[in-house]
Amino acid sequence: DVTEDRPKSFEQQSKASIVEVERLINIPDERGGAFEVEYNAFQDIYQFVKRSQERDDKTVQLLLFTVSFKETVSPEDLNRCMELLRDAIRISLRRGDVSNHFSGSQYVVLLMGASNENSRIIAERIADTFLRDAKEKYSVELSYDINEVKAE
């Protein structure tokens, strides 16, 4: 049910003004870089983007970054390494891009309005930033895959 998360104060009211609605949904966001969201929100945003593609010809790219280690690492080291990847993604991307810590060793990213060629440049920039910091402490590699998001 899509109404289950609405504010409790409006459950008994029959209507709210547009000003009240905007005040409730407009959460201040001072963060720079990519917009990091939980998996379910990422899934919803992906579906929304695919729907938008039906009427808009802006390209959107899906990137999947995968961290791999040359030796076994502790869960704590994996978490620290993934924090480095999160930081590299956040500082390398624009506020309109979206990211999600997809699995223990992966991040997925939606690049809004980026061509395949630009996406590769961006992915390389993220990889360079990540590896510069991570290789100081870990024997690590970073790979990535890119697919264009297309309407169905």
PDB file of N, CA and C in Angstrom, residues 27-91:
ATOM      1  N   ILE A  27      12.691  17.842   2.403  1.00  0.00           N
ATOM      2  CA  ILE A  27      13.660  17.624   3.470  1.00  0.00           C
ATOM      3  C   ILE A  27      14.973  18.295   3.064  1.00  0.00           C
ATOM      4  N   PRO A  28      15.534  19.161   3.911  1.00  0.00           N
ATOM      5  CA  PRO A  28      16.796  19.809   3.550  1.00  0.00           C
ATOM      6  C   PRO A  28      17.880  18.767   3.262  1.00  0.00           C
ATOM      7  N   ASP A  29      18.626  18.982   2.194  1.00  0.00           N
ATOM      8  CA  ASP A  29      19.679  18.044   1.804  1.00  0.00           C
ATOM      9  C   ASP A  29      20.933  18.824   1.463  1.00  0.00           C
ATOM     10  N   GLU A  30      21.848  18.862   2.398  1.00  0.00           N
ATOM     11  CA  GLU A  30      23.091  19.611   2.225  1.00  0.00           C
ATOM     12  C   GLU A  30      24.214  18.736   1.673  1.00  0.00           C
ATOM     13  N   ARG A  31      23.940  17.435   1.511  1.00  0.00           N
ATOM     14  CA  ARG A  31      24.990  16.526   1.045  1.00  0.00           C
ATOM     15  C   ARG A  31      25.370  16.835  -0.396  1.00  0.00           C
ATOM     16  N   GLY A  32      26.630  16.727  -0.682  1.00  0.00           N
ATOM     17  CA  GLY A  32      27.101  16.867  -2.051  1.00  0.00           C
ATOM     18  C   GLY A  32      27.252  15.496  -2.687  1.00  0.00           C
ATOM     19  N   GLY A  33      27.511  15.487  -3.967  1.00  0.00           N
ATOM     20  CA  GLY A  33      27.768  14.228  -4.662  1.00  0.00           C
ATOM     21  C   GLY A  33      26.523  13.391  -4.853  1.00  0.00           C
ATOM     22  N   ALA A  34      26.756  12.119  -5.139  1.00  0.00           N
ATOM     23  CA  ALA A  34      25.662  11.197  -5.447  1.00  0.00           C
ATOM     24  C   ALA A  34      24.693  11.066  -4.273  1.00  0.00           C
ATOM     25  N   PHE A  35      23.449  10.816  -4.607  1.00  0.00           N
ATOM     26  CA  PHE A  35      22.379  10.620  -3.627  1.00  0.00           C
ATOM     27  C   PHE A  35      22.354   9.138  -3.281  1.00  0.00           C
ATOM     28  N   GLU A  36      22.846   8.766  -2.080  1.00  0.00           N
ATOM     29  CA  GLU A  36      22.885   7.356  -1.689  1.00  0.00           C
ATOM     30  C   GLU A  36      21.575   6.970  -1.015  1.00  0.00           C
ATOM     31  N   VAL A  37      20.984   5.858  -1.482  1.00  0.00           N
ATOM     32  CA  VAL A  37      19.699   5.407  -0.965  1.00  0.00           C
ATOM     33  C   VAL A  37      19.755   3.917  -0.650  1.00  0.00           C
ATOM     34  N   GLU A  38      18.808   3.458   0.139  1.00  0.00           N
ATOM     35  CA  GLU A  38      18.658   2.031   0.430  1.00  0.00           C
ATOM     36  C   GLU A  38      18.183   1.302  -0.822  1.00  0.00           C
ATOM     37  N   TYR A  39      18.295  -0.026  -0.800  1.00  0.00           N
ATOM     38  CA  TYR A  39      17.976  -0.833  -1.978  1.00  0.00           C
ATOM     39  C   TYR A  39      16.557  -0.600  -2.501  1.00  0.00           C
ATOM     40  N   ASN A  40      15.557  -0.621  -1.622  1.00  0.00           N
ATOM     41  CA  ASN A  40      14.171  -0.465  -2.087  1.00  0.00           C
ATOM     42  C   ASN A  40      13.947   0.887  -2.753  1.00  0.00           C
ATOM     43  N   ALA A  41      14.543   1.926  -2.209  1.00  0.00           N
ATOM     44  CA  ALA A  41      14.432   3.251  -2.830  1.00  0.00           C
ATOM     45  C   ALA A  41      15.149   3.261  -4.179  1.00  0.00           C
ATOM     46  N   PHE A  42      16.307   2.608  -4.260  1.00  0.00           N
ATOM     47  CA  PHE A  42      17.035   2.541  -5.528  1.00  0.00           C
ATOM     48  C   PHE A  42      16.187   1.827  -6.580  1.00  0.00           C
ATOM     49  N   GLN A  43      15.560   0.753  -6.169  1.00  0.00           N
ATOM     50  CA  GLN A  43      14.687  -0.004  -7.082  1.00  0.00           C
ATOM     51  C   GLN A  43      13.534   0.877  -7.574  1.00  0.00           C
ATOM     52  N   ASP A  44      12.925   1.625  -6.683  1.00  0.00           N
ATOM     53  CA  ASP A  44      11.832   2.536  -7.073  1.00  0.00           C
ATOM     54  C   ASP A  44      12.336   3.619  -8.027  1.00  0.00           C
ATOM     55  N   ILE A  45      13.501   4.191  -7.726  1.00  0.00           N
ATOM     56  CA  ILE A  45      14.055   5.228  -8.592  1.00  0.00           C
ATOM     57  C   ILE A  45      14.379   4.648  -9.963  1.00  0.00           C
ATOM     58  N   TYR A  46      14.921   3.450 -10.006  1.00  0.00           N
ATOM     59  CA  TYR A  46      15.228   2.794 -11.285  1.00  0.00           C
ATOM     60  C   TYR A  46      13.951   2.624 -12.118  1.00  0.00           C
ATOM     61  N   GLN A  47      12.880   2.169 -11.482  1.00  0.00           N
ATOM     62  CA  GLN A  47      11.614   1.996 -12.193  1.00  0.00           C
ATOM     63  C   GLN A  47      11.074   3.336 -12.682  1.00  0.00           C
ATOM     64  N   PHE A  48      11.191   4.360 -11.870  1.00  0.00           N
ATOM     65  CA  PHE A  48      10.755   5.696 -12.256  1.00  0.00           C
ATOM     66  C   PHE A  48      11.554   6.192 -13.467  1.00  0.00           C
ATOM     67  N   VAL A  49      12.864   5.986 -13.436  1.00  0.00           N
ATOM     68  CA  VAL A  49      13.722   6.403 -14.553  1.00  0.00           C
ATOM     69  C   VAL A  49      13.314   5.670 -15.827  1.00  0.00           C
ATOM     70  N   LYS A  50      13.069   4.369 -15.732  1.00  0.00           N
ATOM     71  CA  LYS A  50      12.647   3.610 -16.911  1.00  0.00           C
ATOM     72  C   LYS A  50      11.335   4.148 -17.467  1.00  0.00           C
ATOM     73  N   ARG A  51      10.406   4.500 -16.595  1.00  0.00           N
ATOM     74  CA  ARG A  51       9.136   5.081 -17.046  1.00  0.00           C
ATOM     75  C   ARG A  51       9.371   6.434 -17.714  1.00  0.00           C
ATOM     76  N   SER A  52      10.260   7.227 -17.114  1.00  0.00           N
ATOM     77  CA  SER A  52      10.554   8.543 -17.676  1.00  0.00           C
ATOM     78  C   SER A  52      11.170   8.432 -19.062  1.00  0.00           C
ATOM     79  N   GLN A  53      11.896   7.391 -19.300  1.00  0.00           N
ATOM     80  CA  GLN A  53      12.557   7.187 -20.585  1.00  0.00           C
ATOM     81  C   GLN A  53      11.543   7.000 -21.713  1.00  0.00           C
ATOM     82  N   GLU A  54      10.335   6.624 -21.390  1.00  0.00           N
ATOM     83  CA  GLU A  54       9.301   6.456 -22.414  1.00  0.00           C
ATOM     84  C   GLU A  54       8.967   7.776 -23.100  1.00  0.00           C
ATOM     85  N   ARG A  55       9.173   8.892 -22.388  1.00  0.00           N
ATOM     86  CA  ARG A  55       8.823  10.193 -22.965  1.00  0.00           C
ATOM     87  C   ARG A  55      10.006  11.149 -23.052  1.00  0.00           C
ATOM     88  N   ASP A  56      11.147  10.724 -22.578  1.00  0.00           N
ATOM     89  CA  ASP A  56      12.321  11.582 -22.526  1.00  0.00           C
ATOM     90  C   ASP A  56      13.493  10.839 -23.151  1.00  0.00           C
ATOM     91  N   ASP A  57      14.269  11.514 -23.963  1.00  0.00           N
ATOM     92  CA  ASP A  57      15.369  10.826 -24.627  1.00  0.00           C
ATOM     93  C   ASP A  57      16.724  11.064 -23.966  1.00  0.00           C
ATOM     94  N   LYS A  58      16.732  11.469 -22.706  1.00  0.00           N
ATOM     95  CA  LYS A  58      17.991  11.610 -21.980  1.00  0.00           C
ATOM     96  C   LYS A  58      18.530  10.211 -21.653  1.00  0.00           C
ATOM     97  N   THR A  59      19.831  10.049 -21.831  1.00  0.00           N
ATOM     98  CA  THR A  59      20.421   8.745 -21.537  1.00  0.00           C
ATOM     99  C   THR A  59      20.725   8.621 -20.052  1.00  0.00           C
ATOM    100  N   VAL A  60      20.530   7.427 -19.557  1.00  0.00           N
ATOM    101  CA  VAL A  60      20.834   7.090 -18.169  1.00  0.00           C
ATOM    102  C   VAL A  60      21.630   5.796 -18.200  1.00  0.00           C
ATOM    103  N   GLN A  61      22.687   5.754 -17.429  1.00  0.00           N
ATOM    104  CA  GLN A  61      23.552   4.579 -17.390  1.00  0.00           C
ATOM    105  C   GLN A  61      23.500   3.930 -16.006  1.00  0.00           C
ATOM    106  N   LEU A  62      23.533   2.607 -16.008  1.00  0.00           N
ATOM    107  CA  LEU A  62      23.603   1.829 -14.780  1.00  0.00           C
ATOM    108  C   LEU A  62      25.026   1.293 -14.663  1.00  0.00           C
ATOM    109  N   LEU A  63      25.694   1.620 -13.574  1.00  0.00           N
ATOM    110  CA  LEU A  63      27.056   1.143 -13.333  1.00  0.00           C
ATOM    111  C   LEU A  63      27.052   0.208 -12.140  1.00  0.00           C
ATOM    112  N   LEU A  64      27.819  -0.852 -12.244  1.00  0.00           N
ATOM    113  CA  LEU A  64      27.998  -1.777 -11.125  1.00  0.00           C
ATOM    114  C   LEU A  64      29.492  -1.880 -10.840  1.00  0.00           C
ATOM    115  N   PHE A  65      29.897  -1.455  -9.654  1.00  0.00           N
ATOM    116  CA  PHE A  65      31.286  -1.543  -9.224  1.00  0.00           C
ATOM    117  C   PHE A  65      31.438  -2.754  -8.315  1.00  0.00           C
ATOM    118  N   THR A  66      32.478  -3.550  -8.558  1.00  0.00           N
ATOM    119  CA  THR A  66      32.734  -4.737  -7.752  1.00  0.00           C
ATOM    120  C   THR A  66      34.167  -4.711  -7.235  1.00  0.00           C
ATOM    121  N   VAL A  67      34.307  -4.814  -5.918  1.00  0.00           N
ATOM    122  CA  VAL A  67      35.606  -4.854  -5.262  1.00  0.00           C
ATOM    123  C   VAL A  67      36.001  -6.317  -5.104  1.00  0.00           C
ATOM    124  N   SER A  68      37.242  -6.629  -5.458  1.00  0.00           N
ATOM    125  CA  SER A  68      37.758  -7.981  -5.217  1.00  0.00           C
ATOM    126  C   SER A  68      39.138  -7.873  -4.591  1.00  0.00           C
ATOM    127  N   PHE A  69      39.451  -8.827  -3.741  1.00  0.00           N
ATOM    128  CA  PHE A  69      40.704  -8.830  -3.000  1.00  0.00           C
ATOM    129  C   PHE A  69      41.579  -9.981  -3.487  1.00  0.00           C
ATOM    130  N   LYS A  70      42.873  -9.754  -3.472  1.00  0.00           N
ATOM    131  CA  LYS A  70      43.824 -10.790  -3.877  1.00  0.00           C
ATOM    132  C   LYS A  70      44.084 -11.772  -2.747  1.00  0.00           C
ATOM    133  N   GLU A  71      43.619 -11.423  -1.567  1.00  0.00           N
ATOM    134  CA  GLU A  71      43.770 -12.287  -0.395  1.00  0.00           C
ATOM    135  C   GLU A  71      42.535 -12.120   0.481  1.00  0.00           C
ATOM    136  N   THR A  72      42.339 -13.031   1.392  1.00  0.00           N
ATOM    137  CA  THR A  72      41.182 -12.971   2.283  1.00  0.00           C
ATOM    138  C   THR A  72      41.310 -11.785   3.228  1.00  0.00           C
ATOM    139  N   VAL A  73      40.198 -11.076   3.412  1.00  0.00           N
ATOM    140  CA  VAL A  73      40.183  -9.935   4.332  1.00  0.00           C
ATOM    141  C   VAL A  73      39.095 -10.144   5.376  1.00  0.00           C
ATOM    142  N   SER A  74      39.252  -9.469   6.478  1.00  0.00           N
ATOM    143  CA  SER A  74      38.258  -9.555   7.551  1.00  0.00           C
ATOM    144  C   SER A  74      37.013  -8.770   7.154  1.00  0.00           C
ATOM    145  N   PRO A  75      35.868  -9.074   7.775  1.00  0.00           N
ATOM    146  CA  PRO A  75      34.657  -8.279   7.511  1.00  0.00           C
ATOM    147  C   PRO A  75      34.864  -6.790   7.813  1.00  0.00           C
ATOM    148  N   GLU A  76      35.677  -6.489   8.825  1.00  0.00           N
ATOM    149  CA  GLU A  76      35.944  -5.094   9.159  1.00  0.00           C
ATOM    150  C   GLU A  76      36.714  -4.401   8.035  1.00  0.00           C
ATOM    151  N   ASP A  77      37.718  -5.104   7.486  1.00  0.00           N
ATOM    152  CA  ASP A  77      38.483  -4.535   6.374  1.00  0.00           C
ATOM    153  C   ASP A  77      37.615  -4.374   5.133  1.00  0.00           C
ATOM    154  N   LEU A  78      36.734  -5.332   4.879  1.00  0.00           N
ATOM    155  CA  LEU A  78      35.807  -5.205   3.751  1.00  0.00           C
ATOM    156  C   LEU A  78      34.938  -3.968   3.937  1.00  0.00           C
ATOM    157  N   ASN A  79      34.404  -3.771   5.129  1.00  0.00           N
ATOM    158  CA  ASN A  79      33.567  -2.599   5.399  1.00  0.00           C
ATOM    159  C   ASN A  79      34.340  -1.297   5.220  1.00  0.00           C
ATOM    160  N   ARG A  80      35.584  -1.244   5.708  1.00  0.00           N
ATOM    161  CA  ARG A  80      36.394  -0.041   5.549  1.00  0.00           C
ATOM    162  C   ARG A  80      36.673   0.233   4.073  1.00  0.00           C
ATOM    163  N   CYS A  81      36.936  -0.833   3.329  1.00  0.00           N
ATOM    164  CA  CYS A  81      37.209  -0.692   1.905  1.00  0.00           C
ATOM    165  C   CYS A  81      35.955  -0.199   1.161  1.00  0.00           C
ATOM    166  N   MET A  82      34.798  -0.709   1.534  1.00  0.00           N
ATOM    167  CA  MET A  82      33.553  -0.269   0.904  1.00  0.00           C
ATOM    168  C   MET A  82      33.228   1.177   1.262  1.00  0.00           C
ATOM    169  N   GLU A  83      33.641   1.611   2.446  1.00  0.00           N
ATOM    170  CA  GLU A  83      33.485   3.027   2.796  1.00  0.00           C
ATOM    171  C   GLU A  83      34.343   3.900   1.877  1.00  0.00           C
ATOM    172  N   LEU A  84      35.535   3.418   1.534  1.00  0.00           N
ATOM    173  CA  LEU A  84      36.384   4.159   0.594  1.00  0.00           C
ATOM    174  C   LEU A  84      35.734   4.246  -0.779  1.00  0.00           C
ATOM    175  N   LEU A  85      35.092   3.146  -1.207  1.00  0.00           N
ATOM    176  CA  LEU A  85      34.395   3.168  -2.498  1.00  0.00           C
ATOM    177  C   LEU A  85      33.203   4.117  -2.439  1.00  0.00           C
ATOM    178  N   ARG A  86      32.444   4.055  -1.355  1.00  0.00           N
ATOM    179  CA  ARG A  86      31.309   4.978  -1.193  1.00  0.00           C
ATOM    180  C   ARG A  86      31.781   6.432  -1.286  1.00  0.00           C
ATOM    181  N   ASP A  87      32.872   6.738  -0.614  1.00  0.00           N
ATOM    182  CA  ASP A  87      33.401   8.103  -0.644  1.00  0.00           C
ATOM    183  C   ASP A  87      33.855   8.491  -2.045  1.00  0.00           C
ATOM    184  N   ALA A  88      34.520   7.574  -2.747  1.00  0.00           N
ATOM    185  CA  ALA A  88      34.972   7.856  -4.115  1.00  0.00           C
ATOM    186  C   ALA A  88      33.783   8.118  -5.028  1.00  0.00           C
ATOM    187  N   ILE A  89      32.711   7.348  -4.865  1.00  0.00           N
ATOM    188  CA  ILE A  89      31.497   7.542  -5.662  1.00  0.00           C
ATOM    189  C   ILE A  89      30.865   8.895  -5.327  1.00  0.00           C
ATOM    190  N   ARG A  90      30.724   9.164  -4.042  1.00  0.00           N
ATOM    191  CA  ARG A  90      30.060  10.395  -3.611  1.00  0.00           C
ATOM    192  C   ARG A  90      30.786  11.635  -4.121  1.00  0.00           C
ATOM    193  N   ILE A  91      32.103  11.667  -3.996  1.00  0.00           N
ATOM    194  CA  ILE A  91      32.820  12.882  -4.393  1.00  0.00           C
ATOM    195  C   ILE A  91      33.007  12.990  -5.905  1.00  0.00           C
TER     196      ILE A  91
END
